[in-house]
PDB file of C-alpha atoms and ligand atoms in Angstrom:
ATOM      1  CA  MET A   1      39.062 -82.042 -51.889  1.00 83.00           C
ATOM      2  CA  ALA A   2      39.802 -79.231 -51.772  1.00 93.00           C
ATOM      3  CA  SER A   3      36.989 -76.611 -52.767  1.00 95.00           C
ATOM      4  CA  VAL A   4      36.830 -74.536 -55.930  1.00 98.00           C
ATOM      5  CA  PHE A   5      37.544 -71.379 -54.138  1.00 98.00           C
ATOM      6  CA  SER A   6      40.150 -72.577 -51.939  1.00 97.00           C
ATOM      7  CA  ARG A   7      41.652 -73.518 -55.424  1.00 98.00           C
ATOM      8  CA  ILE A   8      41.008 -69.590 -55.773  1.00 98.00           C
ATOM      9  CA  ILE A   9      43.488 -69.039 -52.727  1.00 98.00           C
ATOM     10  CA  ALA A  10      46.082 -71.079 -53.649  1.00 97.00           C
ATOM     11  CA  ARG A  11      46.011 -69.187 -57.174  1.00 98.00           C
ATOM     12  CA  GLU A  12      45.528 -72.545 -58.853  1.00 97.00           C
ATOM     13  CA  ILE A  13      42.574 -71.145 -60.944  1.00 97.00           C
ATOM     14  CA  PRO A  14      42.327 -67.783 -62.049  1.00 98.00           C
ATOM     15  CA  ALA A  15      39.644 -65.653 -60.895  1.00 98.00           C
ATOM     16  CA  GLU A  16      39.732 -61.921 -60.980  1.00 98.00           C
ATOM     17  CA  ILE A  17      39.938 -61.567 -57.076  1.00 98.00           C
ATOM     18  CA  TYR A  18      39.166 -57.676 -55.917  1.00 98.00           C
ATOM     19  CA  TYR A  19      40.319 -57.769 -52.116  1.00 98.00           C
ATOM     20  CA  GLU A  20      42.512 -59.932 -50.228  1.00 98.00           C
ATOM     21  CA  ASP A  21      43.673 -59.927 -46.489  1.00 98.00           C
ATOM     22  CA  ASP A  22      44.963 -62.362 -43.886  1.00 98.00           C
ATOM     23  CA  LEU A  23      41.130 -63.952 -43.047  1.00 98.00           C
ATOM     24  CA  VAL A  24      38.343 -63.218 -46.092  1.00 98.00           C
ATOM     25  CA  ILE A  25      39.129 -63.175 -50.413  1.00 98.00           C
ATOM     26  CA  ALA A  26      36.454 -61.319 -52.739  1.00 98.00           C
ATOM     27  CA  PHE A  27      36.094 -62.100 -56.206  1.00 98.00           C
ATOM     28  CA  LYS A  28      34.478 -61.552 -59.233  1.00 98.00           C
ATOM     29  CA  ASP A  29      31.739 -64.488 -59.974  1.00 98.00           C
ATOM     30  CA  ILE A  30      32.060 -66.634 -63.240  1.00 98.00           C
ATOM     31  CA  ASN A  31      28.053 -66.001 -63.857  1.00 98.00           C
ATOM     32  CA  PRO A  32      26.793 -63.050 -62.591  1.00 98.00           C
ATOM     33  CA  SER A  33      23.460 -62.310 -62.406  1.00 96.00           C
ATOM     34  CA  ALA A  34      23.653 -58.714 -61.942  1.00 97.00           C
ATOM     35  CA  PRO A  35      26.421 -56.063 -62.998  1.00 98.00           C
ATOM     36  CA  VAL A  36      28.066 -55.977 -59.827  1.00 98.00           C
ATOM     37  CA  HIS A  37      28.330 -60.259 -58.720  1.00 98.00           C
ATOM     38  CA  ILE A  38      31.477 -60.239 -56.124  1.00 98.00           C
ATOM     39  CA  LEU A  39      31.852 -63.664 -54.067  1.00 98.00           C
ATOM     40  CA  ILE A  40      33.617 -62.765 -51.089  1.00 98.00           C
ATOM     41  CA  CYS A  41      34.611 -66.164 -48.641  1.00 98.00           C
ATOM     42  CA  PRO A  42      36.285 -66.491 -45.369  1.00 98.00           C
ATOM     43  CA  LYS A  43      40.493 -68.090 -46.503  1.00 98.00           C
ATOM     44  CA  ARG A  44      39.413 -71.188 -43.939  1.00 97.00           C
ATOM     45  CA  GLU A  45      37.359 -73.621 -45.878  1.00 97.00           C
ATOM     46  CA  ILE A  46      34.299 -73.947 -43.807  1.00 97.00           C
ATOM     47  CA  PRO A  47      31.731 -75.278 -45.496  1.00 98.00           C
ATOM     48  CA  THR A  48      28.613 -73.544 -44.493  1.00 98.00           C
ATOM     49  CA  VAL A  49      26.300 -71.556 -42.175  1.00 98.00           C
ATOM     50  CA  ASN A  50      26.033 -74.737 -40.473  1.00 98.00           C
ATOM     51  CA  ASP A  51      30.401 -75.512 -39.857  1.00 98.00           C
ATOM     52  CA  ALA A  52      30.622 -72.449 -38.394  1.00 98.00           C
ATOM     53  CA  THR A  53      32.362 -72.260 -34.792  1.00 98.00           C
ATOM     54  CA  PRO A  54      33.241 -68.940 -32.611  1.00 98.00           C
ATOM     55  CA  GLU A  55      36.865 -68.916 -34.454  1.00 97.00           C
ATOM     56  CA  ASP A  56      35.654 -67.906 -36.957  1.00 98.00           C
ATOM     57  CA  GLU A  57      33.705 -65.089 -35.701  1.00 98.00           C
ATOM     58  CA  ALA A  58      36.408 -62.432 -36.971  1.00 98.00           C
ATOM     59  CA  ALA A  59      36.649 -63.690 -40.491  1.00 98.00           C
ATOM     60  CA  LEU A  60      32.496 -63.905 -40.939  1.00 98.00           C
ATOM     61  CA  GLY A  61      32.292 -60.506 -39.297  1.00 98.00           C
ATOM     62  CA  ARG A  62      35.297 -59.291 -41.659  1.00 98.00           C
ATOM     63  CA  MET A  63      33.101 -59.899 -44.810  1.00 98.00           C
ATOM     64  CA  TRP A  64      30.380 -57.995 -43.749  1.00 98.00           C
ATOM     65  CA  THR A  65      32.871 -54.299 -43.887  1.00 98.00           C
ATOM     66  CA  VAL A  66      34.840 -55.492 -46.931  1.00 98.00           C
ATOM     67  CA  ALA A  67      31.110 -56.227 -48.753  1.00 98.00           C
ATOM     68  CA  ALA A  68      30.804 -52.225 -48.058  1.00 98.00           C
ATOM     69  CA  LYS A  69      33.995 -51.481 -48.683  1.00 98.00           C
ATOM     70  CA  LEU A  70      33.397 -53.286 -52.637  1.00 98.00           C
ATOM     71  CA  ALA A  71      29.896 -51.576 -53.075  1.00 98.00           C
ATOM     72  CA  ALA A  72      31.851 -48.347 -52.535  1.00 98.00           C
ATOM     73  CA  GLN A  73      34.108 -49.109 -54.816  1.00 98.00           C
ATOM     74  CA  PHE A  74      31.575 -50.590 -57.345  1.00 98.00           C
ATOM     75  CA  GLY A  75      29.315 -47.179 -57.132  1.00 98.00           C
ATOM     76  CA  ILE A  76      26.502 -49.103 -55.502  1.00 98.00           C
ATOM     77  CA  ALA A  77      26.942 -48.172 -52.056  1.00 98.00           C
ATOM     78  CA  GLU A  78      23.947 -45.661 -52.457  1.00 98.00           C
ATOM     79  CA  SER A  79      21.201 -47.159 -55.016  1.00 98.00           C
ATOM     80  CA  GLY A  80      22.193 -50.900 -53.263  1.00 98.00           C
ATOM     81  CA  TYR A  81      22.851 -54.036 -53.133  1.00 98.00           C
ATOM     82  CA  ARG A  82      21.953 -57.660 -51.550  1.00 98.00           C
ATOM     83  CA  LEU A  83      24.236 -59.389 -49.530  1.00 98.00           C
ATOM     84  CA  ILE A  84      23.023 -63.728 -50.206  1.00 98.00           C
ATOM     85  CA  THR A  85      24.239 -66.294 -48.536  1.00 98.00           C
ATOM     86  CA  ASN A  86      22.542 -70.240 -49.292  1.00 98.00           C
ATOM     87  CA  VAL A  87      23.107 -73.083 -47.173  1.00 98.00           C
ATOM     88  CA  ASN A  88      23.015 -76.906 -47.839  1.00 98.00           C
ATOM     89  CA  ALA A  89      19.735 -78.090 -50.681  1.00 98.00           C
ATOM     90  CA  ASP A  90      17.020 -76.079 -49.890  1.00 97.00           C
ATOM     91  CA  GLY A  91      19.122 -72.594 -49.698  1.00 97.00           C
ATOM     92  CA  GLY A  92      20.233 -73.612 -53.248  1.00 97.00           C
ATOM     93  CA  GLN A  93      23.836 -73.942 -51.895  1.00 98.00           C
ATOM     94  CA  GLU A  94      26.621 -75.210 -54.935  1.00 98.00           C
ATOM     95  CA  VAL A  95      29.901 -74.347 -53.367  1.00 98.00           C
ATOM     96  CA  PHE A  96      30.820 -75.635 -50.323  1.00 98.00           C
ATOM     97  CA  HIS A  97      32.883 -72.713 -48.919  1.00 98.00           C
ATOM     98  CA  ILE A  98      30.835 -70.255 -47.137  1.00 98.00           C
ATOM     99  CA  HIS A  99      30.047 -67.089 -49.399  1.00 98.00           C
ATOM    100  CA  MET A 100      28.483 -63.680 -49.162  1.00 98.00           C
ATOM    101  CA  HIS A 101      27.242 -62.977 -52.460  1.00 98.00           C
ATOM    102  CA  LEU A 102      27.605 -59.007 -53.116  1.00 98.00           C
ATOM    103  CA  VAL A 103      24.971 -58.113 -56.019  1.00 98.00           C
ATOM    104  CA  GLY A 104      23.460 -55.027 -57.156  1.00 98.00           C
ATOM    105  CA  GLY A 105      23.675 -52.513 -59.957  1.00 98.00           C
ATOM    106  CA  ARG A 106      20.298 -52.564 -61.016  1.00 98.00           C
ATOM    107  CA  PRO A 107      16.797 -52.652 -59.193  1.00 97.00           C
ATOM    108  CA  LEU A 108      17.054 -56.079 -57.542  1.00 96.00           C
ATOM    109  CA  GLY A 109      13.285 -56.807 -57.348  1.00 93.00           C
ATOM    110  CA  PRO A 110      11.553 -58.626 -54.204  1.00 90.00           C
ATOM    111  CA  MET A 111      13.865 -61.067 -51.871  1.00 87.00           C
ATOM    112  CA  LEU A 112      11.649 -63.989 -52.259  1.00 87.00           C
ATOM    113  CA  LYS A 113       8.212 -64.493 -53.190  1.00 86.00           C
ATOM    114  CA  ARG A 114       6.222 -64.802 -50.190  1.00 86.00           C
ATOM    115  CA  VAL A 115       4.542 -67.879 -49.445  1.00 88.00           C
ATOM    116  CA  LYS A 116       1.245 -66.013 -49.337  1.00 91.00           C
ATOM    117  CA  ASP A 117       1.632 -65.931 -53.518  1.00 87.00           C
ATOM    118  CA  THR A 118       3.311 -69.391 -53.590  1.00 82.00           C
TER     119      THR A 118
HETATM  120  P1  5GP B  20      26.293 -70.782 -54.294  1.00 91.11           P
HETATM  121  O1  5GP B  20      25.153 -71.468 -54.837  1.00 91.11           O
HETATM  122  O2  5GP B  20      27.183 -72.009 -53.658  1.00 91.11           O
HETATM  123  O3  5GP B  20      25.933 -69.909 -53.795  1.00 91.11           O
HETATM  124  O4  5GP B  20      27.174 -70.337 -55.390  1.00 91.11           O
HETATM  125  C1  5GP B  20      28.369 -70.716 -55.063  1.00 91.11           C
HETATM  126  C2  5GP B  20      28.244 -69.151 -57.077  1.00 91.11           C
HETATM  127  O5  5GP B  20      29.992 -69.440 -57.594  1.00 91.11           O
HETATM  128  C3  5GP B  20      27.378 -69.502 -57.667  1.00 91.11           C
HETATM  129  O6  5GP B  20      27.530 -68.246 -57.857  1.00 91.11           O
HETATM  130  C4  5GP B  20      28.760 -69.364 -59.482  1.00 91.11           C
HETATM  131  O7  5GP B  20      28.770 -68.818 -60.502  1.00 91.11           O
HETATM  132  C5  5GP B  20      29.899 -69.596 -58.929  1.00 91.11           C
HETATM  133  N1  5GP B  20      31.320 -69.732 -59.249  1.00 91.11           N
HETATM  134  C6  5GP B  20      31.271 -71.161 -59.200  1.00 91.11           C
HETATM  135  N2  5GP B  20      32.818 -72.507 -59.876  1.00 91.11           N
HETATM  136  C7  5GP B  20      32.962 -70.700 -59.544  1.00 91.11           C
HETATM  137  C8  5GP B  20      34.884 -71.009 -60.648  1.00 91.11           C
HETATM  138  O8  5GP B  20      35.380 -71.694 -60.780  1.00 91.11           O
HETATM  139  N3  5GP B  20      35.046 -68.981 -60.013  1.00 91.11           N
HETATM  140  C9  5GP B  20      34.266 -68.390 -59.173  1.00 91.11           C
HETATM  141  N4  5GP B  20      34.733 -66.992 -59.638  1.00 91.11           N
HETATM  142  N5  5GP B  20      33.150 -68.086 -59.580  1.00 91.11           N
HETATM  143  C10 5GP B  20      32.486 -69.781 -59.536  1.00 91.11           C
END
């Protein structure tokens, strides 16, 4: 079955789309973690980073330049932001269609607890 993000790309379900081109799409996360929370994903339904191939490099590279463009557009390029890609169970991945979270608009704190503090 098509991923929820493929269904957004096909306009089968609604989303607030901020950017789209031949390789990638970017839209607002339905359950945001910060004032800016955008998902950027390749149009090809690649389930996880483990499934990426050399043919996907153009789309995967495009995700980074689109992230920079959107960060500038949303006014958080200078204040800063975080780009996150979760992979499989330990990574906390819920949607199996590669995506980058662009999160910002507030101080995000440390990335993860240090091993020594757990
Ligand atoms: P993951 O945990 O896989 O890295 O992140 C999946 C993200 O997709 C979550 O932040 C979740 O809020 C978002 N999400 C799940 N379903 C939908 C949806 O139907 N529309 C949008 N815009 N975001 C979704």
